[in-house]
PDB file of C-alpha atoms in Angstrom:
ATOM      1  CA  MET A 162     -82.754 -35.006 -39.358  1.00 72.00           C
ATOM      2  CA  ILE A 163     -82.668 -34.737 -35.651  1.00 77.00           C
ATOM      3  CA  LEU A 164     -79.478 -36.511 -35.880  1.00 74.00           C
ATOM      4  CA  ASP A 165     -78.167 -33.884 -38.334  1.00 77.00           C
ATOM      5  CA  LYS A 166     -79.309 -31.181 -35.927  1.00 75.00           C
ATOM      6  CA  PHE A 167     -77.584 -32.926 -33.025  1.00 75.00           C
ATOM      7  CA  LYS A 168     -74.457 -33.118 -35.135  1.00 79.00           C
ATOM      8  CA  ALA A 169     -74.743 -29.507 -36.055  1.00 79.00           C
ATOM      9  CA  TYR A 170     -75.318 -28.519 -32.407  1.00 83.00           C
ATOM     10  CA  GLY A 171     -72.536 -30.849 -31.381  1.00 82.00           C
ATOM     11  CA  TRP A 172     -70.103 -29.225 -33.782  1.00 84.00           C
ATOM     12  CA  MET A 173     -71.248 -25.779 -32.628  1.00 87.00           C
ATOM     13  CA  LEU A 174     -70.836 -26.897 -29.025  1.00 87.00           C
ATOM     14  CA  VAL A 175     -67.376 -28.165 -29.833  1.00 87.00           C
ATOM     15  CA  ALA A 176     -66.548 -24.850 -31.674  1.00 89.00           C
ATOM     16  CA  VAL A 177     -67.829 -22.869 -28.683  1.00 91.00           C
ATOM     17  CA  ALA A 178     -65.799 -24.969 -26.335  1.00 91.00           C
ATOM     18  CA  LEU A 179     -62.717 -24.586 -28.524  1.00 91.00           C
ATOM     19  CA  ALA A 180     -63.351 -20.847 -28.682  1.00 92.00           C
ATOM     20  CA  ALA A 181     -63.711 -20.770 -24.875  1.00 93.00           C
ATOM     21  CA  LEU A 182     -60.481 -22.770 -24.476  1.00 93.00           C
ATOM     22  CA  LEU A 183     -58.764 -20.437 -26.986  1.00 93.00           C
ATOM     23  CA  ALA A 184     -60.039 -17.408 -24.988  1.00 93.00           C
ATOM     24  CA  VAL A 185     -58.765 -18.949 -21.728  1.00 93.00           C
ATOM     25  CA  GLN A 186     -55.398 -19.750 -23.288  1.00 94.00           C
ATOM     26  CA  SER A 187     -55.135 -16.282 -24.704  1.00 94.00           C
ATOM     27  CA  VAL A 188     -55.823 -14.787 -21.281  1.00 94.00           C
ATOM     28  CA  ARG A 189     -53.254 -17.098 -19.697  1.00 95.00           C
ATOM     29  CA  LEU A 190     -50.738 -16.135 -22.352  1.00 94.00           C
ATOM     30  CA  ALA A 191     -51.409 -12.431 -21.789  1.00 94.00           C
ATOM     31  CA  ASN A 192     -51.043 -12.921 -18.020  1.00 95.00           C
ATOM     32  CA  ALA A 193     -47.823 -14.847 -18.494  1.00 94.00           C
ATOM     33  CA  GLU A 194     -46.446 -12.181 -20.786  1.00 95.00           C
ATOM     34  CA  ARG A 195     -47.396  -9.513 -18.302  1.00 95.00           C
ATOM     35  CA  ASP A 196     -45.782 -11.497 -15.434  1.00 95.00           C
ATOM     36  CA  HIS A 197     -42.722 -11.989 -17.642  1.00 95.00           C
ATOM     37  CA  ALA A 198     -42.461  -8.305 -18.381  1.00 95.00           C
ATOM     38  CA  VAL A 199     -42.852  -7.485 -14.675  1.00 95.00           C
ATOM     39  CA  ALA A 200     -40.078 -10.014 -13.766  1.00 95.00           C
ATOM     40  CA  VAL A 201     -37.821  -8.689 -16.453  1.00 94.00           C
ATOM     41  CA  GLY A 202     -38.413  -5.166 -15.147  1.00 95.00           C
ATOM     42  CA  VAL A 203     -37.691  -6.220 -11.656  1.00 95.00           C
ATOM     43  CA  PHE A 204     -34.554  -8.094 -12.771  1.00 95.00           C
ATOM     44  CA  ASN A 205     -33.358  -5.172 -14.813  1.00 95.00           C
ATOM     45  CA  ALA A 206     -33.941  -2.771 -11.859  1.00 95.00           C
ATOM     46  CA  SER A 207     -32.082  -5.120  -9.498  1.00 95.00           C
ATOM     47  CA  ALA A 208     -29.251  -5.564 -12.024  1.00 95.00           C
ATOM     48  CA  ALA A 209     -29.040  -1.776 -12.496  1.00 95.00           C
ATOM     49  CA  ARG A 210     -29.002  -1.211  -8.729  1.00 95.00           C
ATOM     50  CA  ALA A 211     -26.373  -3.921  -8.249  1.00 95.00           C
ATOM     51  CA  GLU A 212     -24.257  -2.481 -11.042  1.00 95.00           C
ATOM     52  CA  ARG A 213     -24.574   1.102  -9.471  1.00 95.00           C
ATOM     53  CA  GLU A 214     -23.631  -0.222  -6.055  1.00 93.00           C
ATOM     54  CA  ALA A 215     -20.684  -2.151  -7.448  1.00 93.00           C
ATOM     55  CA  ARG A 216     -19.487   0.980  -9.298  1.00 94.00           C
ATOM     56  CA  GLN A 217     -19.821   3.034  -6.169  1.00 92.00           C
ATOM     57  CA  LEU A 218     -17.997   0.467  -4.177  1.00 89.00           C
ATOM     58  CA  SER A 219     -15.283   0.277  -6.857  1.00 90.00           C
ATOM     59  CA  GLU A 220     -14.904   4.061  -6.705  1.00 91.00           C
ATOM     60  CA  ALA A 221     -14.711   3.945  -2.933  1.00 88.00           C
ATOM     61  CA  TYR A 222     -11.970   1.235  -3.079  1.00 87.00           C
ATOM     62  CA  ARG A 223     -10.204   3.123  -5.799  1.00 90.00           C
ATOM     63  CA  THR A 224     -10.295   6.349  -3.597  1.00 89.00           C
ATOM     64  CA  LEU A 225      -8.973   4.290  -0.652  1.00 86.00           C
ATOM     65  CA  GLU A 226      -6.215   2.802  -2.877  1.00 88.00           C
ATOM     66  CA  ASN A 227      -5.230   6.231  -4.115  1.00 90.00           C
ATOM     67  CA  GLN A 228      -5.120   7.681  -0.603  1.00 88.00           C
ATOM     68  CA  ASN A 229      -3.019   4.738   0.464  1.00 88.00           C
ATOM     69  CA  ARG A 230      -0.690   5.122  -2.566  1.00 90.00           C
ATOM     70  CA  GLU A 231      -0.331   8.866  -1.836  1.00 92.00           C
ATOM     71  CA  GLN A 232       0.400   8.110   1.838  1.00 90.00           C
ATOM     72  CA  ILE A 233       2.973   5.493   0.898  1.00 90.00           C
ATOM     73  CA  ALA A 234       4.575   7.971  -1.485  1.00 92.00           C
ATOM     74  CA  LYS A 235       4.635  10.607   1.232  1.00 93.00           C
ATOM     75  CA  ILE A 236       6.213   8.212   3.609  1.00 90.00           C
ATOM     76  CA  GLY A 237       8.725   7.129   0.985  1.00 91.00           C
ATOM     77  CA  ALA A 238       9.701  10.803   0.396  1.00 93.00           C
ATOM     78  CA  GLU A 239       9.961  11.480   4.150  1.00 91.00           C
ATOM     79  CA  THR A 240      12.052   8.315   4.574  1.00 90.00           C
ATOM     80  CA  SER A 241      14.313   9.421   1.695  1.00 91.00           C
ATOM     81  CA  ALA A 242      14.709  12.816   3.309  1.00 92.00           C
ATOM     82  CA  ALA A 243      15.516  11.200   6.670  1.00 89.00           C
ATOM     83  CA  ILE A 244      18.097   8.945   5.037  1.00 88.00           C
ATOM     84  CA  ALA A 245      19.590  11.979   3.214  1.00 91.00           C
ATOM     85  CA  ALA A 246      19.741  13.760   6.571  1.00 90.00           C
ATOM     86  CA  ALA A 247      21.493  10.829   8.152  1.00 87.00           C
ATOM     87  CA  ASP A 248      23.869  10.681   5.206  1.00 89.00           C
ATOM     88  CA  ALA A 249      24.581  14.429   5.705  1.00 91.00           C
ATOM     89  CA  GLY A 250      25.099  13.835   9.392  1.00 87.00           C
ATOM     90  CA  ALA A 251      27.484  10.989   8.620  1.00 85.00           C
ATOM     91  CA  ARG A 252      29.375  13.254   6.230  1.00 90.00           C
ATOM     92  CA  ARG A 253      29.618  15.968   8.870  1.00 90.00           C
ATOM     93  CA  ALA A 254      30.781  13.311  11.358  1.00 85.00           C
ATOM     94  CA  ARG A 255      33.446  12.130   8.883  1.00 86.00           C
ATOM     95  CA  ALA A 256      34.563  15.700   8.343  1.00 90.00           C
ATOM     96  CA  ALA A 257      34.811  16.182  12.149  1.00 87.00           C
ATOM     97  CA  HIS A 258      36.682  12.828  12.358  1.00 84.00           C
ATOM     98  CA  ASP A 259      39.153  13.858   9.625  1.00 88.00           C
ATOM     99  CA  SER A 260      39.664  17.308  11.356  1.00 90.00           C
ATOM    100  CA  MET A 261      40.229  15.554  14.687  1.00 84.00           C
ATOM    101  CA  GLN A 262      42.690  13.111  12.968  1.00 84.00           C
ATOM    102  CA  ARG A 263      44.532  16.098  11.549  1.00 89.00           C
ATOM    103  CA  ASP A 264      44.644  17.773  14.936  1.00 87.00           C
ATOM    104  CA  LEU A 265      45.877  14.560  16.508  1.00 82.00           C
ATOM    105  CA  ALA A 266      48.500  14.119  13.809  1.00 84.00           C
ATOM    106  CA  ASP A 267      49.624  17.646  14.461  1.00 88.00           C
ATOM    107  CA  TYR A 268      49.689  17.031  18.187  1.00 84.00           C
ATOM    108  CA  ILE A 269      51.683  13.886  17.790  1.00 81.00           C
ATOM    109  CA  ALA A 270      54.106  15.594  15.318  1.00 84.00           C
ATOM    110  CA  THR A 271      54.593  18.403  17.796  1.00 86.00           C
ATOM    111  CA  HIS A 272      55.065  15.958  20.694  1.00 80.00           C
ATOM    112  CA  ARG A 273      57.651  13.980  18.651  1.00 79.00           C
ATOM    113  CA  ARG A 274      59.536  17.134  17.781  1.00 83.00           C
ATOM    114  CA  ALA A 275      59.509  18.266  21.395  1.00 80.00           C
ATOM    115  CA  ALA A 276      60.696  14.758  22.458  1.00 76.00           C
ATOM    116  CA  GLN A 277      63.408  14.730  19.839  1.00 79.00           C
ATOM    117  CA  ALA A 278      64.470  18.238  20.922  1.00 80.00           C
ATOM    118  CA  ARG A 279      64.763  17.017  24.479  1.00 77.00           C
ATOM    119  CA  ALA A 280      66.730  13.928  23.342  1.00 75.00           C
ATOM    120  CA  ALA A 281      68.998  16.201  21.265  1.00 78.00           C
ATOM    121  CA  ALA A 282      69.538  18.303  24.334  1.00 77.00           C
ATOM    122  CA  GLY A 283      70.417  15.065  26.215  1.00 75.00           C
ATOM    123  CA  GLN A 284      67.550  15.153  28.588  1.00 74.00           C
ATOM    124  CA  CYS A 285      65.799  11.854  27.781  1.00 71.00           C
ATOM    125  CA  THR A 286      65.234   9.312  25.014  1.00 69.00           C
ATOM    126  CA  PRO A 287      61.917   9.780  23.311  1.00 65.00           C
ATOM    127  CA  ASP A 288      59.439   6.825  23.710  1.00 70.00           C
ATOM    128  CA  THR A 289      56.495   7.431  21.476  1.00 71.00           C
ATOM    129  CA  ALA A 290      55.217   3.848  21.342  1.00 75.00           C
ATOM    130  CA  ALA A 291      52.446   4.457  23.886  1.00 75.00           C
ATOM    131  CA  LEU A 292      51.437   7.694  22.191  1.00 76.00           C
ATOM    132  CA  ASP A 293      51.357   5.953  18.809  1.00 78.00           C
ATOM    133  CA  LEU A 294      49.328   3.069  20.219  1.00 81.00           C
ATOM    134  CA  LEU A 295      46.814   5.417  21.824  1.00 81.00           C
ATOM    135  CA  ALA A 296      46.590   7.459  18.699  1.00 81.00           C
ATOM    136  CA  ASP A 297      46.008   4.456  16.569  1.00 84.00           C
ATOM    137  CA  LEU A 298      43.416   2.944  18.936  1.00 86.00           C
ATOM    138  CA  GLN A 299      41.599   6.277  19.097  1.00 84.00           C
ATOM    139  CA  ARG A 300      41.579   6.658  15.361  1.00 84.00           C
ATOM    140  CA  ARG A 301      40.282   3.071  14.738  1.00 88.00           C
ATOM    141  CA  ALA A 302      37.683   3.351  17.455  1.00 88.00           C
ATOM    142  CA  ASP A 303      36.443   6.707  16.098  1.00 84.00           C
ATOM    143  CA  THR A 304      36.406   5.400  12.596  1.00 86.00           C
ATOM    144  CA  ARG A 305      34.463   2.331  13.524  1.00 89.00           C
ATOM    145  CA  ALA A 306      32.081   4.327  15.709  1.00 87.00           C
ATOM    146  CA  GLY A 307      31.381   6.600  12.739  1.00 85.00           C
ATOM    147  CA  GLU A 308      30.735   3.633  10.399  1.00 87.00           C
ATOM    148  CA  LEU A 309      28.339   2.075  13.002  1.00 90.00           C
ATOM    149  CA  ALA A 310      26.546   5.355  13.622  1.00 88.00           C
ATOM    150  CA  ALA A 311      25.999   5.831   9.849  1.00 86.00           C
ATOM    151  CA  ILE A 312      24.671   2.248   9.503  1.00 89.00           C
ATOM    152  CA  ALA A 313      22.368   2.698  12.549  1.00 90.00           C
ATOM    153  CA  ASP A 314      21.058   6.059  11.362  1.00 88.00           C
ATOM    154  CA  ALA A 315      20.200   4.679   7.912  1.00 87.00           C
ATOM    155  CA  ALA A 316      18.652   1.518   9.352  1.00 90.00           C
ATOM    156  CA  ARG A 317      16.565   3.597  11.788  1.00 90.00           C
ATOM    157  CA  SER A 318      15.337   5.822   8.997  1.00 88.00           C
ATOM    158  CA  ARG A 319      14.438   2.791   6.819  1.00 89.00           C
ATOM    159  CA  GLY A 320      12.858   0.922   9.707  1.00 91.00           C
ATOM    160  CA  THR A 321      10.705   3.917  10.647  1.00 91.00           C
ATOM    161  CA  GLY A 322       9.576   4.387   7.064  1.00 89.00           C
ATOM    162  CA  CYS A 323       8.803   0.664   6.805  1.00 90.00           C
ATOM    163  CA  GLU A 324       6.819   0.819  10.089  1.00 91.00           C
ATOM    164  CA  ARG A 325       4.829   3.790   8.916  1.00 89.00           C
ATOM    165  CA  ALA A 326       4.002   2.152   5.536  1.00 88.00           C
ATOM    166  CA  TYR A 327       2.944  -1.061   7.398  1.00 89.00           C
ATOM    167  CA  ASP A 328       0.769   1.057   9.794  1.00 89.00           C
ATOM    168  CA  ALA A 329      -0.903   2.828   6.812  1.00 86.00           C
ATOM    169  CA  GLY A 330      -1.582  -0.461   5.106  1.00 84.00           C
ATOM    170  CA  ASP A 331      -2.872  -1.998   8.334  1.00 85.00           C
ATOM    171  CA  ALA A 332      -5.178   1.007   8.876  1.00 83.00           C
ATOM    172  CA  LEU A 333      -6.496   0.521   5.353  1.00 80.00           C
ATOM    173  CA  ASN A 334      -7.172  -3.136   6.100  1.00 81.00           C
ATOM    174  CA  GLU A 335      -8.882  -2.327   9.453  1.00 81.00           C
ATOM    175  CA  ALA A 336     -11.103   0.263   7.704  1.00 74.00           C
ATOM    176  CA  GLY A 337     -12.869  -2.717   6.057  1.00 68.00           C
ATOM    177  CA  THR A 338     -15.368  -2.230   3.348  1.00 65.00           C
ATOM    178  CA  PRO A 339     -15.880   1.410   2.418  1.00 63.00           C
ATOM    179  CA  GLU A 340     -19.339   2.877   2.913  1.00 64.00           C
ATOM    180  CA  THR A 341     -21.409   3.269  -0.294  1.00 53.00           C
ATOM    181  CA  PRO A 342     -23.557   6.342  -0.542  1.00 52.00           C
TER     182      PRO A 342
END
């Protein structure tokens, strides 16, 4: 009987020990779940903050990119206007060249008529070779100078536009990472 009582107490003691272990494990599980919930909350908060900062940074870069694009478009428009102005200047120069060539041709024709009139009057034989040579040299030099001036004006306008676009891009690169609010 005593043995039966010891067995009964033994089983009760084992049951109490198991109940205590179960209670300890339950507390540990509850603590672990609480710690997990806290960690998930911290992670979610960090992820939300990182996402918000990434979105703000993306918007800041998008704003910089749009500003740069607008600046490049403005530079392109100004360069096109400068090239158009250079082309207009080249057209005016060609018109002046053509007018001067007509005036020179009129002068040469007048000079030849006068020289032929003197020759017909018996005064001297007309020698227009030097005049023709000078007129041809002047015409060719003026034509080439006009061509070179037009090329130089267009190249200068394009070069200036390219420099400005490069400077705008370089300024964007030097600005570095935009500030996030």
